[in-house]
């Protein structure tokens, strides 16, 4: 990967590419066979990636990120693919969940989660797919029912990347079953010590075998943190 010439590369990105290439070669390649057999990498790879500056590279420095752009994420992704290691999905963690928080989270939520995502203390996943709803997300059944100022989340999710290690999960839920797509929201759950939260099977896959992909089950999990747009816009949720 690294010998391909990109017109958008600059000195900063070259340095990151070099760091990423060495990281994947040193920290992941030697463990690939063992991680493939157990269907997940060791948890410490997240902390090591954080120490190497490979997590949240496109998140502003004031939130603990690298202050870069999508190009920084692309460089890391290219080097991971070039090393042919699954190991962990930085794309989900840094490229998707961190940016949902950055775009839709409150200031307090950004400060609560993003710095710990950058260190690898928190591992993020996004849980949309369900046994009965993959492509058609309107059909999800996972519900978020009001309980005072909290929500109670119940449902099951499947094919969740980083699902074995994740302790911060962005969950697609129905806050209003009658409202179709407009009744779908995202809520954040912190899973450490969360009552009613359970991880299911580590799923067998044709490829990406080192990457943990699991089922998740939620039974009346209390959620106090919401980053929602449809329901929030409709005034259904407190800000
Ligand atoms: C390795 C892996 C990792 C994943 N990680 C995550 C994750 O982190 N989080 C998460 O939420 N999900 C994840 N997924 C799930 C993935 O997003 C779903 O598999 C995907 O959305 C497709 O859903 P499905 O498998 O239920 O297929 P279906 O929705 O049943 O679709 C099957 C096929 O039918 C086609 N199709 C469906 N509806 C229509 C229609 N109306 N018209 C025409 N064609 C249609 C689709 O294009 C597809 O080709 C992962 C999946 C895999 C394999």
mmCIF file of C-alpha atoms and ligand atoms in Angstrom:
data_model
loop_
_atom_site.group_PDB
_atom_site.id
_atom_site.type_symbol
_atom_site.label_atom_id
_atom_site.label_comp_id
_atom_site.label_asym_id
_atom_site.label_seq_id
_atom_site.Cartn_x
_atom_site.Cartn_y
_atom_site.Cartn_z
ATOM 1 C CA UNK A 1 0.000 0.000 0.000
ATOM 2 C CA UNK A 2 2.608 2.480 1.087
ATOM 3 C CA UNK A 3 4.438 2.634 -2.263
ATOM 4 C CA UNK A 4 1.315 3.827 -4.081
ATOM 5 C CA UNK A 5 1.500 7.542 -4.855
ATOM 6 C CA UNK A 6 -1.473 9.604 -3.741
ATOM 7 C CA UNK A 7 -1.842 13.240 -4.896
ATOM 8 C CA UNK A 8 -3.373 14.157 -1.538
ATOM 9 C CA UNK A 9 -0.541 12.812 0.595
ATOM 10 C CA UNK A 10 1.579 15.324 2.510
ATOM 11 C CA UNK A 11 4.406 15.109 5.050
ATOM 12 C CA UNK A 12 2.030 14.762 7.992
ATOM 13 C CA UNK A 13 0.137 11.919 6.334
ATOM 14 C CA UNK A 14 3.406 10.218 5.309
ATOM 15 C CA UNK A 15 4.512 10.212 8.959
ATOM 16 C CA UNK A 16 1.182 8.746 10.023
ATOM 17 C CA UNK A 17 1.396 6.117 7.287
ATOM 18 C CA UNK A 18 4.842 5.101 8.505
ATOM 19 C CA UNK A 19 3.615 4.896 12.118
ATOM 20 C CA UNK A 20 0.581 2.858 11.099
ATOM 21 C CA UNK A 21 2.547 0.471 8.894
ATOM 22 C CA UNK A 22 5.064 -0.247 11.662
ATOM 23 C CA UNK A 23 2.255 -0.625 14.204
ATOM 24 C CA UNK A 24 0.307 -3.209 12.211
ATOM 25 C CA UNK A 25 3.467 -5.131 11.326
ATOM 26 C CA UNK A 26 4.745 -5.156 14.913
ATOM 27 C CA UNK A 27 1.567 -5.438 16.985
ATOM 28 C CA UNK A 28 -0.867 -7.364 14.761
ATOM 29 C CA UNK A 29 0.827 -9.520 12.127
ATOM 30 C CA UNK A 30 2.571 -11.809 14.662
ATOM 31 C CA UNK A 31 -0.761 -12.524 16.408
ATOM 32 C CA UNK A 32 -2.969 -12.896 13.343
ATOM 33 C CA UNK A 33 -3.146 -16.710 13.360
ATOM 34 C CA UNK A 34 -4.055 -16.901 17.060
ATOM 35 C CA UNK A 35 -6.592 -14.079 16.767
ATOM 36 C CA UNK A 36 -8.147 -15.775 13.736
ATOM 37 C CA UNK A 37 -8.604 -18.970 15.732
ATOM 38 C CA UNK A 38 -10.295 -17.184 18.640
ATOM 39 C CA UNK A 39 -12.293 -14.825 16.354
ATOM 40 C CA UNK A 40 -11.131 -11.714 18.139
ATOM 41 C CA UNK A 41 -7.977 -9.765 18.857
ATOM 42 C CA UNK A 42 -6.685 -9.279 22.397
ATOM 43 C CA UNK A 43 -8.302 -6.333 24.168
ATOM 44 C CA UNK A 44 -4.959 -4.602 24.707
ATOM 45 C CA UNK A 45 -4.610 -3.909 20.980
ATOM 46 C CA UNK A 46 -7.027 -1.028 21.472
ATOM 47 C CA UNK A 47 -4.855 0.601 24.157
ATOM 48 C CA UNK A 48 -1.756 0.083 22.033
ATOM 49 C CA UNK A 49 -3.467 1.656 19.016
ATOM 50 C CA UNK A 50 -4.478 4.583 21.234
ATOM 51 C CA UNK A 51 -0.905 5.029 22.469
ATOM 52 C CA UNK A 52 0.330 4.986 18.862
ATOM 53 C CA UNK A 53 -2.112 7.774 17.955
ATOM 54 C CA UNK A 54 -4.152 5.621 15.589
ATOM 55 C CA UNK A 55 -7.545 6.077 17.264
ATOM 56 C CA UNK A 56 -9.783 9.085 16.616
ATOM 57 C CA UNK A 57 -7.209 10.574 14.236
ATOM 58 C CA UNK A 58 -9.906 12.726 12.611
ATOM 59 C CA UNK A 59 -11.362 14.030 15.874
ATOM 60 C CA UNK A 60 -10.319 17.525 17.087
ATOM 61 C CA UNK A 61 -7.435 17.677 19.541
ATOM 62 C CA UNK A 62 -9.591 19.409 22.154
ATOM 63 C CA UNK A 63 -11.474 16.107 22.485
ATOM 64 C CA UNK A 64 -8.303 14.032 22.656
ATOM 65 C CA UNK A 65 -8.190 13.180 18.958
ATOM 66 C CA UNK A 66 -5.431 13.633 16.428
ATOM 67 C CA UNK A 67 -6.878 16.790 14.873
ATOM 68 C CA UNK A 68 -6.723 15.285 11.402
ATOM 69 C CA UNK A 69 -9.274 14.633 8.689
ATOM 70 C CA UNK A 70 -10.850 11.757 6.824
ATOM 71 C CA UNK A 71 -7.523 11.424 4.978
ATOM 72 C CA UNK A 72 -5.862 10.400 8.230
ATOM 73 C CA UNK A 73 -8.488 7.695 8.750
ATOM 74 C CA UNK A 74 -7.994 6.573 5.135
ATOM 75 C CA UNK A 75 -4.227 6.244 5.572
ATOM 76 C CA UNK A 76 -4.628 4.110 8.708
ATOM 77 C CA UNK A 77 -7.263 1.989 6.974
ATOM 78 C CA UNK A 78 -5.023 1.461 3.939
ATOM 79 C CA UNK A 79 -2.116 0.352 6.092
ATOM 80 C CA UNK A 80 -4.296 -2.056 8.064
ATOM 81 C CA UNK A 81 -5.585 -3.548 4.813
ATOM 82 C CA UNK A 82 -2.051 -3.648 3.391
ATOM 83 C CA UNK A 83 -0.856 -5.619 6.409
ATOM 84 C CA UNK A 84 -3.838 -7.959 5.899
ATOM 85 C CA UNK A 85 -4.853 -7.840 9.552
ATOM 86 C CA UNK A 86 -8.455 -7.587 10.741
ATOM 87 C CA UNK A 87 -7.747 -7.188 14.440
ATOM 88 C CA UNK A 88 -10.064 -4.288 15.243
ATOM 89 C CA UNK A 89 -12.413 -2.021 13.371
ATOM 90 C CA UNK A 90 -11.016 1.441 13.688
ATOM 91 C CA UNK A 91 -13.398 2.436 10.905
ATOM 92 C CA UNK A 92 -16.421 1.747 13.104
ATOM 93 C CA UNK A 93 -14.772 3.186 16.231
ATOM 94 C CA UNK A 94 -13.111 6.343 14.877
ATOM 95 C CA UNK A 95 -14.752 6.783 11.489
ATOM 96 C CA UNK A 96 -18.389 6.210 12.429
ATOM 97 C CA UNK A 97 -19.204 6.295 16.151
ATOM 98 C CA UNK A 98 -16.769 9.073 17.090
ATOM 99 C CA UNK A 99 -18.232 11.227 14.331
ATOM 100 C CA UNK A 100 -21.828 10.571 15.378
ATOM 101 C CA UNK A 101 -20.835 11.831 18.837
ATOM 102 C CA UNK A 102 -18.963 14.807 17.380
ATOM 103 C CA UNK A 103 -21.890 15.752 15.136
ATOM 104 C CA UNK A 104 -24.847 15.049 17.397
ATOM 105 C CA UNK A 105 -23.565 14.772 20.975
ATOM 106 C CA UNK A 106 -23.795 17.517 23.546
ATOM 107 C CA UNK A 107 -20.600 19.211 24.690
ATOM 108 C CA UNK A 108 -20.694 17.117 27.870
ATOM 109 C CA UNK A 109 -21.094 13.901 25.863
ATOM 110 C CA UNK A 110 -18.166 14.764 23.591
ATOM 111 C CA UNK A 111 -15.970 15.375 26.632
ATOM 112 C CA UNK A 112 -17.260 12.235 28.339
ATOM 113 C CA UNK A 113 -16.555 9.794 25.495
ATOM 114 C CA UNK A 114 -14.197 11.082 22.821
ATOM 115 C CA UNK A 115 -10.986 11.385 24.914
ATOM 116 C CA UNK A 116 -11.449 7.840 26.254
ATOM 117 C CA UNK A 117 -12.151 6.550 22.757
ATOM 118 C CA UNK A 118 -8.886 8.141 21.621
ATOM 119 C CA UNK A 119 -6.922 6.231 24.264
ATOM 120 C CA UNK A 120 -8.710 2.938 23.626
ATOM 121 C CA UNK A 121 -10.172 2.961 27.133
ATOM 122 C CA UNK A 122 -13.565 2.878 25.436
ATOM 123 C CA UNK A 123 -14.138 0.625 22.432
ATOM 124 C CA UNK A 124 -17.052 1.678 20.265
ATOM 125 C CA UNK A 125 -19.504 -0.266 18.139
ATOM 126 C CA UNK A 126 -22.610 0.624 16.191
ATOM 127 C CA UNK A 127 -25.590 -1.676 16.580
ATOM 128 C CA UNK A 128 -28.179 -1.276 13.852
ATOM 129 C CA UNK A 129 -28.771 -4.724 12.295
ATOM 130 C CA UNK A 130 -31.192 -7.151 13.877
ATOM 131 C CA UNK A 131 -32.190 -10.725 13.055
ATOM 132 C CA UNK A 132 -35.245 -9.353 11.198
ATOM 133 C CA UNK A 133 -33.829 -6.096 9.850
ATOM 134 C CA UNK A 134 -30.582 -5.568 7.986
ATOM 135 C CA UNK A 135 -30.841 -3.366 4.926
ATOM 136 C CA UNK A 136 -34.302 -2.115 5.851
ATOM 137 C CA UNK A 137 -33.634 -0.307 9.116
ATOM 138 C CA UNK A 138 -37.224 0.895 9.396
ATOM 139 C CA UNK A 139 -38.071 -2.638 10.479
ATOM 140 C CA UNK A 140 -35.900 -2.672 13.601
ATOM 141 C CA UNK A 141 -37.746 -3.753 16.720
ATOM 142 C CA UNK A 142 -35.337 -2.695 19.458
ATOM 143 C CA UNK A 143 -37.312 -0.235 21.529
ATOM 144 C CA UNK A 144 -36.479 2.692 23.764
ATOM 145 C CA UNK A 145 -39.305 3.266 26.206
ATOM 146 C CA UNK A 146 -39.473 6.380 28.355
ATOM 147 C CA UNK A 147 -38.909 5.843 32.060
ATOM 148 C CA UNK A 148 -38.894 9.266 33.634
ATOM 149 C CA UNK A 149 -35.867 11.055 32.195
ATOM 150 C CA UNK A 150 -34.259 7.726 31.228
ATOM 151 C CA UNK A 151 -34.976 5.204 28.503
ATOM 152 C CA UNK A 152 -35.292 1.449 28.845
ATOM 153 C CA UNK A 153 -33.739 -0.304 25.849
ATOM 154 C CA UNK A 154 -34.880 -3.804 24.863
ATOM 155 C CA UNK A 155 -34.093 -5.843 21.774
ATOM 156 C CA UNK A 156 -31.490 -7.929 20.002
ATOM 157 C CA UNK A 157 -28.798 -6.977 17.514
ATOM 158 C CA UNK A 158 -26.659 -9.107 15.251
ATOM 159 C CA UNK A 159 -23.486 -8.881 13.112
ATOM 160 C CA UNK A 160 -22.070 -6.217 15.423
ATOM 161 C CA UNK A 161 -18.455 -5.394 14.594
ATOM 162 C CA UNK A 162 -16.226 -4.883 17.691
ATOM 163 C CA UNK A 163 -19.120 -6.524 19.562
ATOM 164 C CA UNK A 164 -16.922 -8.636 21.830
ATOM 165 C CA UNK A 165 -14.806 -5.772 23.148
ATOM 166 C CA UNK A 166 -17.132 -2.790 22.803
ATOM 167 C CA UNK A 167 -18.072 -0.965 25.988
ATOM 168 C CA UNK A 168 -19.627 2.071 24.320
ATOM 169 C CA UNK A 169 -22.332 1.168 21.847
ATOM 170 C CA UNK A 170 -24.356 3.400 19.592
ATOM 171 C CA UNK A 171 -27.694 1.585 19.310
ATOM 172 C CA UNK A 172 -30.382 2.196 16.698
ATOM 173 C CA UNK A 173 -33.750 2.074 18.463
ATOM 174 C CA UNK A 174 -37.411 2.772 17.887
ATOM 175 C CA UNK A 175 -38.664 5.564 20.122
ATOM 176 C CA UNK A 176 -41.972 5.679 18.268
ATOM 177 C CA UNK A 177 -43.077 2.532 16.442
ATOM 178 C CA UNK A 178 -45.864 4.356 14.607
ATOM 179 C CA UNK A 179 -43.561 6.971 13.072
ATOM 180 C CA UNK A 180 -41.699 4.730 10.569
ATOM 181 C CA UNK A 181 -38.198 5.991 9.781
ATOM 182 C CA UNK A 182 -38.887 9.166 11.821
ATOM 183 C CA UNK A 183 -39.305 7.037 14.928
ATOM 184 C CA UNK A 184 -35.743 5.711 14.711
ATOM 185 C CA UNK A 185 -33.110 7.246 16.988
ATOM 186 C CA UNK A 186 -29.593 6.527 18.157
ATOM 187 C CA UNK A 187 -28.822 6.107 21.819
ATOM 188 C CA UNK A 188 -25.467 5.529 23.461
ATOM 189 C CA UNK A 189 -25.053 2.812 26.050
ATOM 190 C CA UNK A 190 -22.039 2.327 28.273
ATOM 191 C CA UNK A 191 -21.968 -1.408 28.862
ATOM 192 C CA UNK A 192 -19.538 -1.738 31.800
ATOM 193 C CA UNK A 193 -21.729 -2.983 34.648
ATOM 194 C CA UNK A 194 -24.920 -2.389 32.645
ATOM 195 C CA UNK A 195 -27.784 -4.524 33.969
ATOM 196 C CA UNK A 196 -29.700 -6.450 31.281
ATOM 197 C CA UNK A 197 -26.894 -6.318 28.699
ATOM 198 C CA UNK A 198 -25.533 -9.570 27.289
ATOM 199 C CA UNK A 199 -23.216 -10.516 24.431
ATOM 200 C CA UNK A 200 -24.160 -13.501 22.300
ATOM 201 C CA UNK A 201 -22.218 -15.742 19.962
ATOM 202 C CA UNK A 202 -18.997 -14.772 18.248
ATOM 203 C CA UNK A 203 -20.195 -15.171 14.673
ATOM 204 C CA UNK A 204 -18.438 -17.400 12.152
ATOM 205 C CA UNK A 205 -17.631 -15.491 8.960
ATOM 206 C CA UNK A 206 -16.175 -16.284 5.547
ATOM 207 C CA UNK A 207 -13.550 -13.551 5.999
ATOM 208 C CA UNK A 208 -12.390 -10.909 8.493
ATOM 209 C CA UNK A 209 -11.977 -13.719 10.978
ATOM 210 C CA UNK A 210 -9.852 -11.817 13.486
ATOM 211 C CA UNK A 211 -12.528 -9.150 13.748
ATOM 212 C CA UNK A 212 -15.012 -9.772 16.562
ATOM 213 C CA UNK A 213 -18.567 -9.816 15.222
ATOM 214 C CA UNK A 214 -21.254 -10.729 17.719
ATOM 215 C CA UNK A 215 -24.877 -10.748 18.716
ATOM 216 C CA UNK A 216 -25.986 -8.367 21.469
ATOM 217 C CA UNK A 217 -29.028 -8.667 23.718
ATOM 218 C CA UNK A 218 -30.606 -5.881 25.732
ATOM 219 C CA UNK A 219 -33.332 -6.374 28.312
ATOM 220 C CA UNK A 220 -34.653 -3.156 29.837
ATOM 221 C CA UNK A 221 -31.176 -1.609 29.877
ATOM 222 C CA UNK A 222 -31.268 1.820 31.449
ATOM 223 C CA UNK A 223 -29.970 4.484 29.098
ATOM 224 C CA UNK A 224 -29.257 7.984 30.334
ATOM 225 C CA UNK A 225 -27.266 9.170 27.332
ATOM 226 C CA UNK A 226 -28.988 9.869 24.073
ATOM 227 C CA UNK A 227 -27.693 11.307 20.867
ATOM 228 C CA UNK A 228 -30.775 11.362 18.792
ATOM 229 C CA UNK A 229 -31.956 13.282 15.847
ATOM 230 C CA UNK A 230 -35.362 12.112 14.579
ATOM 231 C CA UNK A 231 -36.919 11.893 18.014
ATOM 232 C CA UNK A 232 -35.101 14.946 19.309
ATOM 233 C CA UNK A 233 -36.250 17.046 16.369
ATOM 234 C CA UNK A 234 -39.784 15.840 16.950
ATOM 235 C CA UNK A 235 -39.523 17.011 20.553
ATOM 236 C CA UNK A 236 -39.951 13.464 21.852
ATOM 237 C CA UNK A 237 -36.718 13.474 23.810
ATOM 238 C CA UNK A 238 -35.190 15.791 26.361
ATOM 239 C CA UNK A 239 -32.082 17.562 25.064
HETATM 240 C C1 LIG B 1 -18.735 -8.766 8.625
HETATM 241 C C2 LIG B 1 -19.984 -7.985 8.919
HETATM 242 C C3 LIG B 1 -19.934 -6.934 9.816
HETATM 243 C C4 LIG B 1 -21.082 -6.210 10.103
HETATM 244 N N1 LIG B 1 -21.004 -5.203 11.039
HETATM 245 C C5 LIG B 1 -22.149 -4.567 11.399
HETATM 246 C C6 LIG B 1 -22.116 -3.589 12.454
HETATM 247 O O1 LIG B 1 -21.067 -3.265 13.015
HETATM 248 N N2 LIG B 1 -23.294 -3.021 12.817
HETATM 249 C C7 LIG B 1 -24.472 -3.330 12.207
HETATM 250 O O2 LIG B 1 -25.481 -2.762 12.591
HETATM 251 N N3 LIG B 1 -24.537 -4.255 11.218
HETATM 252 C C8 LIG B 1 -23.405 -4.876 10.801
HETATM 253 N N4 LIG B 1 -23.448 -5.814 9.805
HETATM 254 C C9 LIG B 1 -24.720 -6.138 9.194
HETATM 255 C C10 LIG B 1 -24.862 -5.552 7.814
HETATM 256 O O3 LIG B 1 -25.007 -4.165 7.902
HETATM 257 C C11 LIG B 1 -26.086 -6.255 7.212
HETATM 258 O O4 LIG B 1 -25.673 -7.563 6.902
HETATM 259 C C12 LIG B 1 -26.587 -5.543 6.002
HETATM 260 O O5 LIG B 1 -27.235 -4.365 6.430
HETATM 261 C C13 LIG B 1 -27.521 -6.414 5.207
HETATM 262 O O6 LIG B 1 -28.549 -6.903 6.003
HETATM 263 P P1 LIG B 1 -29.005 -8.424 5.928
HETATM 264 O O7 LIG B 1 -27.799 -9.309 6.042
HETATM 265 O O8 LIG B 1 -30.141 -8.645 6.881
HETATM 266 O O9 LIG B 1 -29.524 -8.599 4.448
HETATM 267 P P2 LIG B 1 -31.006 -8.203 3.799
HETATM 268 O O10 LIG B 1 -31.425 -6.911 4.384
HETATM 269 O O11 LIG B 1 -31.853 -9.387 4.059
HETATM 270 O O12 LIG B 1 -30.609 -8.069 2.328
HETATM 271 C C14 LIG B 1 -30.204 -9.212 1.534
HETATM 272 C C15 LIG B 1 -30.075 -8.758 0.096
HETATM 273 O O13 LIG B 1 -31.352 -8.271 -0.408
HETATM 274 C C16 LIG B 1 -31.190 -6.971 -0.927
HETATM 275 N N5 LIG B 1 -32.390 -6.195 -0.605
HETATM 276 C C17 LIG B 1 -32.873 -5.974 0.616
HETATM 277 N N6 LIG B 1 -34.011 -5.237 0.547
HETATM 278 C C18 LIG B 1 -34.215 -5.009 -0.764
HETATM 279 C C19 LIG B 1 -35.223 -4.307 -1.474
HETATM 280 N N7 LIG B 1 -36.239 -3.696 -0.851
HETATM 281 N N8 LIG B 1 -35.113 -4.260 -2.817
HETATM 282 C C20 LIG B 1 -34.110 -4.861 -3.458
HETATM 283 N N9 LIG B 1 -33.138 -5.546 -2.833
HETATM 284 C C21 LIG B 1 -33.187 -5.622 -1.503
HETATM 285 C C22 LIG B 1 -29.953 -6.384 -0.244
HETATM 286 O O14 LIG B 1 -29.336 -5.379 -1.048
HETATM 287 C C23 LIG B 1 -29.068 -7.620 -0.118
HETATM 288 O O15 LIG B 1 -28.363 -7.852 -1.305
HETATM 289 C C24 LIG B 1 -22.297 -6.535 9.471
HETATM 290 C C25 LIG B 1 -22.359 -7.579 8.545
HETATM 291 C C26 LIG B 1 -21.216 -8.301 8.272
HETATM 292 C C27 LIG B 1 -21.314 -9.433 7.290
#
